[in-house]
C-alpha positions as a Markdown table, in Angstrom:
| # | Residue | x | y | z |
|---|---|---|---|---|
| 1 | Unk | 0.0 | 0.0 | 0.0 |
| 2 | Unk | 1.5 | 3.3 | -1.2 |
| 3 | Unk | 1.5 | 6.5 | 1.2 |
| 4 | Unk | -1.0 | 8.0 | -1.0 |
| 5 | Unk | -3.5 | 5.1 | -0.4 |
| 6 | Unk | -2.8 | 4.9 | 3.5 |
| 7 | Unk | -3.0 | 8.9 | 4.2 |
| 8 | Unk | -0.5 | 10.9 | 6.0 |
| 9 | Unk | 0.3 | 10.7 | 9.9 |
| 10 | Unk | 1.0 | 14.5 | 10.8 |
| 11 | Unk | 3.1 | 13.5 | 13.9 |
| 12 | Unk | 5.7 | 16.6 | 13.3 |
| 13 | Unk | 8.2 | 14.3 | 12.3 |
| 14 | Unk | 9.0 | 14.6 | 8.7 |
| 15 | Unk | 10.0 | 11.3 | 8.0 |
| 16 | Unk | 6.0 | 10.3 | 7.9 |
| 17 | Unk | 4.6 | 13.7 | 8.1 |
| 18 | Unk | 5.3 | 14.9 | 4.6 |
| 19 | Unk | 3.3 | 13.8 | 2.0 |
| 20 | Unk | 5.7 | 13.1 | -1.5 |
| 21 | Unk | 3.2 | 15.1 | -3.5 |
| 22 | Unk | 3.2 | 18.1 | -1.5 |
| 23 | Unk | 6.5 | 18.8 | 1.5 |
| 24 | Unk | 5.7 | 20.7 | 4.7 |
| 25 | Unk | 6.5 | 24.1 | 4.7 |
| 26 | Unk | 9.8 | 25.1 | 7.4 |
| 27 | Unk | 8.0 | 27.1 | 9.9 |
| 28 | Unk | 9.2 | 28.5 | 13.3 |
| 29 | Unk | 8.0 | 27.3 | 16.4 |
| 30 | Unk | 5.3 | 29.4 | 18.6 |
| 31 | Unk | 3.2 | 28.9 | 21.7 |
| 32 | Unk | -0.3 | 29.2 | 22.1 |
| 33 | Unk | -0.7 | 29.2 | 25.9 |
| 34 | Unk | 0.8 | 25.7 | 26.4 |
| 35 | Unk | 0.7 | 24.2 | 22.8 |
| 36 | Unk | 3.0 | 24.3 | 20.5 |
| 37 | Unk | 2.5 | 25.6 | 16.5 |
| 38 | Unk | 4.6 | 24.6 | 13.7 |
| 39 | Unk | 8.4 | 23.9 | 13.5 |
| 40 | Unk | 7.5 | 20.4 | 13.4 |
| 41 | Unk | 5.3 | 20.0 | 16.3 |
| 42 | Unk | 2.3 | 17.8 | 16.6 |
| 43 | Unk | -1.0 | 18.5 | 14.8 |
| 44 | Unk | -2.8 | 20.6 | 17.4 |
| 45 | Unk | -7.2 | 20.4 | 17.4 |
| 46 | Unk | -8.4 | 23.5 | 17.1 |
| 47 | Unk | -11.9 | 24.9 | 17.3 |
| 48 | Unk | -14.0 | 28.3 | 17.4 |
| 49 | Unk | -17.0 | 28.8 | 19.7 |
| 50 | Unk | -20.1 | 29.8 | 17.7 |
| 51 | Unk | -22.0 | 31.3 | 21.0 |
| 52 | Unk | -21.9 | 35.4 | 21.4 |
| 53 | Unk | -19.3 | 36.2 | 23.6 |
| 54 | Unk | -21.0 | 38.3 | 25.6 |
| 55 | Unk | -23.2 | 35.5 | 26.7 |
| 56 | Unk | -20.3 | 34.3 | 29.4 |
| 57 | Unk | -22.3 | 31.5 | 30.5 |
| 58 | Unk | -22.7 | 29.8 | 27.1 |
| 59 | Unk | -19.3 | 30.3 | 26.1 |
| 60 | Unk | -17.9 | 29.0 | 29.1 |
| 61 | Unk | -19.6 | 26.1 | 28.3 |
| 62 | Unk | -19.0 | 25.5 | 24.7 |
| 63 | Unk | -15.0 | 26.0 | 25.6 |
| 64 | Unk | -15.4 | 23.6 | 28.7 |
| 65 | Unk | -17.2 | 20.9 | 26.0 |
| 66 | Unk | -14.6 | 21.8 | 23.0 |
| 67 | Unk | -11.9 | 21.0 | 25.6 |
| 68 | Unk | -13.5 | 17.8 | 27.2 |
| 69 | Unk | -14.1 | 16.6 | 23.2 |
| 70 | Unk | -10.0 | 17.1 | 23.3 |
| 71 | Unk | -9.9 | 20.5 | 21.6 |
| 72 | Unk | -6.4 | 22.2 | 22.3 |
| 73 | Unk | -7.1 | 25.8 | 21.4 |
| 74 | Unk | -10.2 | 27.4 | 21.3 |
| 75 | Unk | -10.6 | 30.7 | 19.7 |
| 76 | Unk | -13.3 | 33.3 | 20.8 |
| 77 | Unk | -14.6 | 35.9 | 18.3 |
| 78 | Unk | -14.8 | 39.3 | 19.5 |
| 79 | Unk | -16.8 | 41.8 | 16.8 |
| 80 | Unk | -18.3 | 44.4 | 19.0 |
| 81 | Unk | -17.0 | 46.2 | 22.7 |
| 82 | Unk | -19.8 | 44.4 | 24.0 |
| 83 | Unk | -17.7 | 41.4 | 23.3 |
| 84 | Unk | -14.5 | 42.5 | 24.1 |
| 85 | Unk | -15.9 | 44.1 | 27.7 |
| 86 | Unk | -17.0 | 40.3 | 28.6 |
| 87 | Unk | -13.4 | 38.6 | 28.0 |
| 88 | Unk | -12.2 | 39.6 | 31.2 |
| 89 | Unk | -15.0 | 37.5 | 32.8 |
| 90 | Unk | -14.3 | 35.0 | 30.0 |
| 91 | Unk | -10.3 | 34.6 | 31.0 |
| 92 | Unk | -11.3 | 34.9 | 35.1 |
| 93 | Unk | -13.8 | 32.1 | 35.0 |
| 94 | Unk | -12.3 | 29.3 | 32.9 |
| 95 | Unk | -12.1 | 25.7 | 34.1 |
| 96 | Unk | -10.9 | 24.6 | 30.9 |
| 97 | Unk | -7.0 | 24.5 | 31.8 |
């Protein structure tokens, strides 16, 4: 069975990370919070809440479920001060470490 038939592990290492049709791009290294992105690290979940962020309550949860479900990062969107004003509250009350 060729690579192409199996799929592609992204394990960071590029010995069976890079496909032959199309090689990873180099990339530096950075940190979101605790997980590492790119410069070969491991394949990280990610996810985006679709609750309104000013509703604290329903976006604590949705992050709480994302990370239970084994979500790494978990982005918030923030279009309006309304938004923005309840991050704070957002940041002080998470249980999702």
């Amino acid at each position: 069975m060729t690579a192409n038939e199996q799929g592609f592990r992204k394990t960071g290492e590029a010995a069976i990370s890079e496909s032959p049709l199309h090689p990873r791009r180099k990339s530096r290294r950075i940190m979101v919070g605790p997980v590492p992105v790119g410069g070969g690290a491991p394949i990280s979940v990610q996810s985006m809440t679709n609750t309104k962020t000013a509703d604290v309550g329903a976006t604590l949860q949705q992050i709480a479920e994302l990370t239970a479900a084994g979500c790494d990062i978990v982005r918030v969107a923030v279009p309006n001060q309304e938004d923005a004003d309840a991050l704070p509250q957002i940041v002080k009350n998470r249980r999702f470490r």
